[in-house]
Coordinates of N, CA and C in Angstrom, one line a residue:
M996 N 148.9 19.2 -190.4 CA 147.5 19.2 -190.2 C 146.5 19.9 -190.0
S997 N 146.3 20.9 -190.4 CA 145.6 22.1 -190.0 C 144.2 22.4 -189.3
A998 N 144.6 23.5 -188.4 CA 143.4 23.6 -187.5 C 142.0 23.5 -188.3
A999 N 141.0 23.1 -187.7 CA 139.4 22.6 -188.0 C 138.8 24.0 -187.6
A1000 N 137.8 24.7 -189.0 CA 137.3 25.8 -189.1 C 136.8 25.4 -187.9
V1001 N 136.8 26.8 -187.1 CA 135.5 26.9 -186.5 C 134.3 28.2 -186.5
G1002 N 133.7 28.1 -187.9 CA 133.1 28.7 -188.4 C 133.7 30.3 -190.0
S1003 N 132.5 30.7 -190.9 CA 132.9 30.9 -191.7 C 132.3 32.4 -191.4
R1004 N 133.6 33.6 -192.2 CA 132.5 35.0 -192.0 C 132.8 35.6 -193.5
T1005 N 132.0 36.0 -194.1 CA 132.3 36.8 -195.4 C 132.6 38.1 -194.6
G1006 N 133.2 39.1 -196.0 CA 134.0 40.6 -195.8 C 134.1 41.1 -197.2
G1007 N 134.2 42.3 -197.2 CA 135.3 43.4 -198.0 C 135.8 44.3 -197.2
C1008 N 136.2 44.7 -199.0 CA 136.7 46.1 -198.8 C 135.6 47.2 -198.9
L1009 N 136.3 48.6 -198.7 CA 134.9 49.9 -198.2 C 134.4 49.6 -199.8
C1010 N 134.9 49.8 -200.7 CA 134.0 50.2 -202.0 C 133.4 48.5 -202.7
G1011 N 133.5 47.8 -202.3 CA 133.2 46.4 -202.3 C 134.2 45.5 -203.4
S1012 N 135.6 46.1 -204.2 CA 135.9 45.4 -205.4 C 136.6 44.5 -204.2
V1013 N 136.4 43.8 -204.0 CA 137.8 43.0 -203.5 C 136.4 42.6 -202.3
R1014 N 135.5 41.8 -202.7 CA 135.1 40.3 -201.4 C 135.9 39.2 -201.0
F1015 N 135.8 38.8 -199.8 CA 136.2 37.5 -199.5 C 135.5 36.0 -198.5
K1016 N 135.6 35.2 -198.4 CA 134.7 34.1 -197.9 C 135.5 33.3 -197.1
A1017 N 136.1 34.2 -195.2 CA 136.9 33.1 -194.4 C 137.4 31.8 -193.8
D1018 N 137.5 31.2 -194.2 CA 137.3 29.9 -193.5 C 137.8 30.0 -191.5
L1019 N 137.4 30.9 -190.6 CA 138.5 31.2 -188.8 C 138.6 29.9 -188.4
T1020 N 139.7 29.6 -188.4 CA 140.5 29.0 -187.2 C 140.1 28.4 -185.6
T1021 N 140.5 30.3 -185.6 CA 140.2 30.9 -184.2 C 139.5 32.4 -183.9
L1022 N 138.5 32.1 -182.8 CA 138.4 33.2 -182.9 C 138.7 34.8 -182.1
A1023 N 139.6 34.1 -181.5 CA 140.7 34.9 -181.2 C 141.4 35.7 -181.9
F1024 N 141.8 37.5 -181.9 CA 142.7 38.3 -182.2 C 142.5 39.0 -181.5
G1025 N 144.3 40.0 -182.1 CA 144.9 40.6 -181.5 C 144.9 41.8 -182.3
A1026 N 146.1 42.4 -181.3 CA 146.2 43.8 -181.6 C 148.3 44.8 -182.0
C1027 N 148.2 44.7 -183.2 CA 149.6 45.7 -183.9 C 149.7 46.8 -183.3
H1028 N 150.7 46.8 -182.5 CA 151.2 48.7 -182.1 C 152.4 48.7 -182.9
C1029 N 153.0 48.2 -183.8 CA 154.4 49.5 -184.3 C 154.2 50.1 -185.6
E1030 N 154.6 50.8 -185.7 CA 154.5 51.7 -186.8 C 154.1 51.7 -188.0
M1031 N 153.9 50.4 -188.9 CA 153.3 50.3 -189.5 C 152.9 50.3 -189.9
C1032 N 151.9 49.2 -189.2 CA 150.2 49.1 -188.4 C 149.4 50.4 -188.6
R1033 N 150.2 51.0 -187.3 CA 149.6 52.0 -187.4 C 149.2 53.4 -189.1
R1034 N 150.8 53.1 -189.3 CA 150.5 54.1 -190.8 C 149.0 53.6 -191.1
W1035 N 149.3 52.1 -191.8 CA 149.1 51.1 -192.4 C 147.5 51.2 -192.6
T1036 N 147.1 51.5 -191.0 CA 145.5 51.3 -190.6 C 144.9 52.4 -190.4
G1037 N 145.7 53.4 -189.6 CA 145.4 54.3 -189.5 C 145.4 54.5 -187.9
S1038 N 145.2 53.2 -187.0 CA 145.4 53.4 -185.6 C 146.2 52.1 -185.6
A1039 N 145.7 50.8 -184.5 CA 146.5 50.1 -183.9 C 146.3 49.0 -185.4
L1040 N 146.5 47.8 -185.7 CA 146.3 46.1 -186.2 C 145.4 45.7 -185.4
L1041 N 144.4 45.8 -185.5 CA 142.7 44.6 -185.1 C 143.2 43.7 -185.7
G1042 N 143.2 42.4 -185.9 CA 143.8 41.6 -186.9 C 144.1 40.1 -186.0
I1043 N 142.8 39.5 -186.8 CA 143.1 38.3 -186.8 C 144.1 36.9 -187.4
T1044 N 144.6 35.6 -187.6 CA 145.0 35.2 -187.8 C 144.0 34.2 -189.3
V1045 N 144.4 34.0 -190.4 CA 143.9 33.3 -191.5 C 144.2 32.3 -191.9
P1046 N 144.8 30.9 -192.3 CA 145.0 30.1 -193.3 C 145.3 30.8 -194.6
S1047 N 146.7 31.1 -195.0 CA 146.2 32.0 -196.6 C 144.6 31.1 -197.7
R1048 N 145.2 29.3 -197.3 CA 144.0 28.4 -197.3 C 142.8 28.6 -197.6
N1049 N 142.6 29.3 -197.2 CA 141.2 29.5 -196.2 C 139.7 30.6 -196.6
V1050 N 141.2 31.3 -197.4 CA 140.2 32.5 -198.5 C 139.8 32.2 -199.3
Q1051 N 139.0 32.6 -199.3 CA 138.9 32.3 -201.2 C 138.3 34.5 -202.2
W1052 N 139.4 34.8 -202.4 CA 138.9 35.9 -202.8 C 137.7 36.3 -203.9
E1053 N 136.9 37.2 -204.2 CA 136.3 37.7 -205.1 C 137.2 39.2 -205.3
G1054 N 138.1 39.2 -206.5 CA 138.1 40.6 -207.2 C 139.3 41.1 -206.7
D1055 N 140.5 39.5 -207.6 CA 141.7 39.6 -207.2 C 142.9 40.8 -208.2
A1056 N 142.1 41.0 -209.6 CA 142.6 42.4 -210.0 C 142.1 43.5 -209.3
Q1057 N 141.9 43.2 -208.3 CA 141.9 44.8 -207.5 C 142.5 44.6 -206.3
I1058 N 143.4 43.8 -205.5 CA 144.6 44.0 -205.0 C 146.0 44.2 -205.1
A1059 N 146.1 45.3 -204.2 CA 147.1 45.4 -204.6 C 148.4 44.9 -203.7
R1060 N 149.5 44.3 -203.7 CA 150.7 43.8 -202.7 C 151.9 44.7 -202.7
F1061 N 152.1 45.0 -201.2 CA 153.3 46.2 -201.4 C 154.4 45.2 -199.7
Q1062 N 156.1 44.9 -200.5 CA 156.7 44.2 -199.5 C 157.0 45.2 -198.3
S1063 N 156.2 45.5 -197.6 CA 156.9 45.7 -196.8 C 157.8 46.6 -196.2
S1064 N 158.7 44.9 -195.9 CA 159.6 44.5 -195.6 C 160.1 44.1 -195.8
D1065 N 161.6 43.4 -195.6 CA 162.2 42.1 -196.0 C 161.2 40.8 -195.7
W1066 N 160.7 40.4 -194.6 CA 160.1 39.4 -194.6 C 158.6 39.1 -194.5
A1067 N 158.3 40.9 -195.0 CA 156.4 40.5 -195.1 C 155.7 41.3 -196.4
E1068 N 154.5 41.9 -196.4 CA 154.1 41.9 -197.6 C 152.3 42.7 -196.9
R1069 N 152.3 42.9 -197.2 CA 150.8 44.4 -197.1 C 149.6 44.2 -197.8
A1070 N 148.8 43.6 -198.1 CA 148.0 44.1 -199.1 C 146.4 45.1 -199.0
H1071 N 146.4 45.9 -200.0 CA 145.5 46.5 -200.0 C 144.2 46.7 -201.4
C1072 N 143.3 47.9 -200.8 CA 142.0 47.8 -202.9 C 142.4 48.9 -203.2
R1073 N 143.0 48.2 -204.9 CA 143.2 49.0 -206.0 C 142.3 50.9 -206.0
T1074 N 141.2 50.5 -205.4 CA 140.3 51.1 -205.8 C 139.5 51.7 -204.4
C1075 N 139.4 51.8 -203.2 CA 138.7 52.0 -201.7 C 140.3 52.3 -200.9
G1076 N 141.6 51.3 -201.4 CA 142.6 51.4 -200.4 C 142.9 51.4 -198.8
S1077 N 141.0 50.4 -199.0 CA 141.4 49.7 -197.6 C 142.5 48.1 -197.3
A1078 N 143.0 47.8 -196.4 CA 143.5 47.1 -195.5 C 143.2 46.2 -196.0
L1079 N 144.0 45.1 -197.0 CA 143.3 44.0 -196.6 C 143.3 42.6 -196.0
F1080 N 145.1 42.8 -195.5 CA 146.2 41.6 -194.5 C 147.1 42.2 -194.9
Y1081 N 148.3 41.2 -194.5 CA 149.3 41.4 -193.4 C 150.2 40.0 -194.2
H1082 N 151.3 39.4 -194.6 CA 151.4 38.6 -194.8 C 152.8 38.5 -194.7
V1083 N 153.3 37.3 -193.5 CA 155.4 37.0 -193.7 C 155.1 36.4 -194.7
T1084 N 156.2 36.8 -195.5 CA 157.1 35.5 -196.7 C 158.4 35.2 -196.2
A1085 N 158.7 35.5 -195.5 CA 160.1 34.6 -195.3 C 159.1 33.6 -195.1
D1086 N 160.7 32.3 -195.2 CA 160.2 31.5 -194.8 C 159.8 30.8 -193.5
G1087 N 158.5 29.6 -193.3 CA 158.8 29.8 -192.0 C 157.4 29.2 -192.0
P1088 N 156.7 29.1 -190.7 CA 155.2 28.0 -190.1 C 154.4 29.6 -190.1
H1089 N 154.6 31.0 -190.0 CA 153.5 31.8 -189.9 C 154.2 32.3 -191.6
A1090 N 154.3 31.6 -192.5 CA 153.9 32.2 -194.3 C 152.4 31.4 -193.8
E1091 N 152.6 30.7 -194.0 CA 151.0 30.1 -194.5 C 149.8 30.2 -193.8
N1092 N 149.9 32.0 -193.1 CA 148.6 32.4 -193.0 C 148.8 33.9 -193.1
I1093 N 148.2 34.6 -193.3 CA 147.1 35.6 -193.1 C 146.8 36.1 -191.5
E1094 N 147.5 37.8 -191.7 CA 146.7 38.7 -191.1 C 145.8 39.4 -191.3
M1095 N 144.3 39.3 -190.9 CA 143.0 39.8 -191.5 C 142.7 40.9 -190.9
P1096 N 142.4 41.8 -191.1 CA 142.0 43.1 -190.1 C 140.3 43.1 -190.4
I1097 N 140.0 43.0 -188.7 CA 138.7 42.3 -188.3 C 137.3 43.1 -188.8
G1098 N 138.2 44.5 -189.2 CA 136.4 45.7 -189.4 C 136.0 45.4 -191.4
L1099 N 136.8 44.6 -191.7 CA 136.7 44.0 -193.3 C 135.1 43.1 -193.3
F1100 N 135.1 42.6 -191.8 CA 134.4 41.3 -191.9 C 132.2 41.8 -191.2
D1101 N 131.6 41.3 -192.4 CA 131.1 41.5 -192.7 C 130.3 41.5 -191.0
D1102 N 130.6 41.0 -190.1 CA 129.4 40.0 -189.1 C 131.2 40.0 -188.2
A1103 N 131.7 41.4 -187.2 CA 132.8 40.6 -186.5 C 132.5 40.3 -185.3
N1104 N 131.0 40.2 -184.6 CA 130.4 39.7 -183.5 C 130.7 38.7 -182.8
G1105 N 131.3 38.0 -182.1 CA 131.6 36.8 -181.1 C 133.3 36.7 -181.0
L1106 N 134.3 37.7 -182.3 CA 135.1 37.3 -182.0 C 135.7 38.4 -180.1
T1107 N 137.6 37.7 -179.7 CA 137.2 37.4 -178.8 C 139.5 37.6 -178.9
F1108 N 139.7 39.6 -178.2 CA 140.6 40.5 -178.1 C 141.1 39.6 -177.1
S1109 N 142.4 39.1 -177.6 CA 143.4 37.8 -177.1 C 144.6 38.4 -176.7
N1110 N 145.4 39.1 -177.3 CA 146.6 40.0 -177.4 C 147.5 40.8 -177.8
E1111 N 148.5 41.8 -177.0 CA 148.9 43.0 -178.4 C 150.3 42.8 -177.6
I1112 N 150.4 42.8 -179.3 CA 152.6 42.9 -179.4 C 152.8 44.3 -179.7
Y1113 N 154.5 44.7 -179.8 CA 155.0 45.7 -180.2 C 154.1 47.0 -179.3
I1114 N 154.1 46.3 -177.8 CA 153.5 47.0 -176.4 C 154.0 48.8 -176.5
D1115 N 155.7 47.8 -176.1 CA 156.1 49.5 -176.5 C 156.1 50.3 -177.1
H1116 N 155.3 50.1 -178.5 CA 155.3 51.0 -179.5 C 154.2 51.9 -179.3
K1117 N 152.9 51.0 -178.4 CA 151.5 51.3 -178.5 C 151.7 53.0 -178.2
P1118 N 151.2 54.2 -178.6 CA 150.6 55.5 -178.5 C 150.8 55.5 -176.3
D1119 N 150.6 56.3 -175.6 CA 150.1 56.8 -174.4 C 148.7 56.8 -174.5
S1120 N 147.8 57.0 -175.7 CA 146.5 58.1 -176.0 C 145.7 55.9 -176.2
F1121 N 146.1 55.0 -175.9 CA 145.6 53.7 -177.0 C 145.6 53.2 -175.0
A1122 N 144.7 52.2 -174.9 CA 144.5 51.4 -173.3 C 143.7 50.6 -173.4
Y1123 N 143.7 49.4 -173.6 CA 142.7 48.3 -173.4 C 143.1 47.8 -173.0
T1124 N 141.6 47.4 -172.6 CA 141.9 46.8 -171.3 C 141.6 45.7 -171.4
G1125 N 141.5 44.5 -170.2 CA 141.3 43.2 -169.9 C 143.7 42.3 -169.4
D1126 N 143.2 41.2 -169.0 CA 143.3 40.3 -169.0 C 144.9 39.5 -170.3
H1127 N 145.1 40.4 -170.7 CA 146.0 39.7 -172.3 C 147.0 39.6 -172.0
P1128 N 148.4 38.3 -173.0 CA 149.2 38.2 -173.1 C 149.9 39.6 -173.8
R1129 N 150.8 41.0 -174.0 CA 151.2 41.7 -173.7 C 152.6 41.9 -174.7
H1130 N 152.4 41.4 -175.5 CA 154.7 41.4 -176.1 C 155.0 42.2 -176.7
T1131 N 155.9 42.7 -175.9 CA 157.1 43.5 -176.9 C 157.7 43.8 -178.0
R1132 N 158.6 44.6 -178.9 CA 158.9 44.3 -180.4 C 159.9 43.7 -180.6
K1133 N 160.8 43.1 -179.1 CA 161.9 42.4 -179.3 C 160.9 40.9 -179.1
E1134 N 160.6 40.6 -178.1 CA 159.8 39.5 -177.2 C 158.8 39.2 -179.2
T1135 N 158.2 39.5 -179.9 CA 157.0 39.3 -181.3 C 158.8 39.6 -182.2
L1136 N 159.2 39.8 -182.4 CA 160.8 39.4 -183.8 C 161.1 37.8 -182.9
A1137 N 161.3 37.7 -181.5 CA 162.1 36.9 -181.6 C 161.1 35.6 -182.2
K1138 N 159.9 35.9 -182.0 CA 158.6 34.6 -182.1 C 159.2 33.9 -183.2
F1139 N 159.1 35.0 -184.6 CA 159.4 34.8 -185.6 C 160.8 35.2 -186.5
G1140 N 162.2 34.8 -185.2 CA 162.7 34.8 -185.6 C 163.3 35.5 -186.1
I1141 N 163.4 37.1 -186.1 CA 163.9 38.7 -186.5 C 165.0 38.6 -185.6
S1142 N 166.2 39.2 -185.7 CA 166.4 39.9 -185.2 C 166.1 41.4 -185.0
E1143 N 166.1 42.7 -184.2 CA 166.2 43.4 -183.3 C 166.5 44.7 -184.9
E1144 N 167.4 44.0 -186.0 CA 168.3 44.7 -186.7 C 168.2 44.2 -187.9
E1145 N 167.0 42.9 -188.0 CA 167.4 43.4 -189.4 C 165.1 43.4 -189.8
D1146 N 164.9 44.0 -188.9 CA 163.5 44.2 -188.3 C 162.7 45.2 -189.1
L1147 N 162.5 45.6 -190.0 CA 162.5 46.8 -190.7 C 160.2 47.5 -190.4
A1148 N 159.7 46.8 -190.0 CA 158.7 46.9 -189.7 C 158.3 47.3 -188.3

């Protein structure tokens, strides 16, 4: 059974070649400080988890996918390069969702910062305040059932 939608959001890439409507099941988003997310977005990924079946895309032909590790892919716009989503491709419950950068939304108001992962990889110049869970690389990988040796992300 899927979680109930808490609202719909629209958004798109920088050039407008890719647009979407996403039915959110949460208003909580988090930050990932892993090296790949930082290189992919130019900073920490501020992303929200959305069931992939809850996203309707326009401009599918402009979505490029890149298998960034043995267990996940990242997608971007072929025209402007905007990061569109992160998706676990390995079997398991996480494969049902995508992680979407909140900067893609036309209106990101009302979202709540809830957690940080790969906190031990965070540059010392980043400092998000607040009382929220912060997980290390090892703790994050364990959540996905991946050993540190298998991790390429």
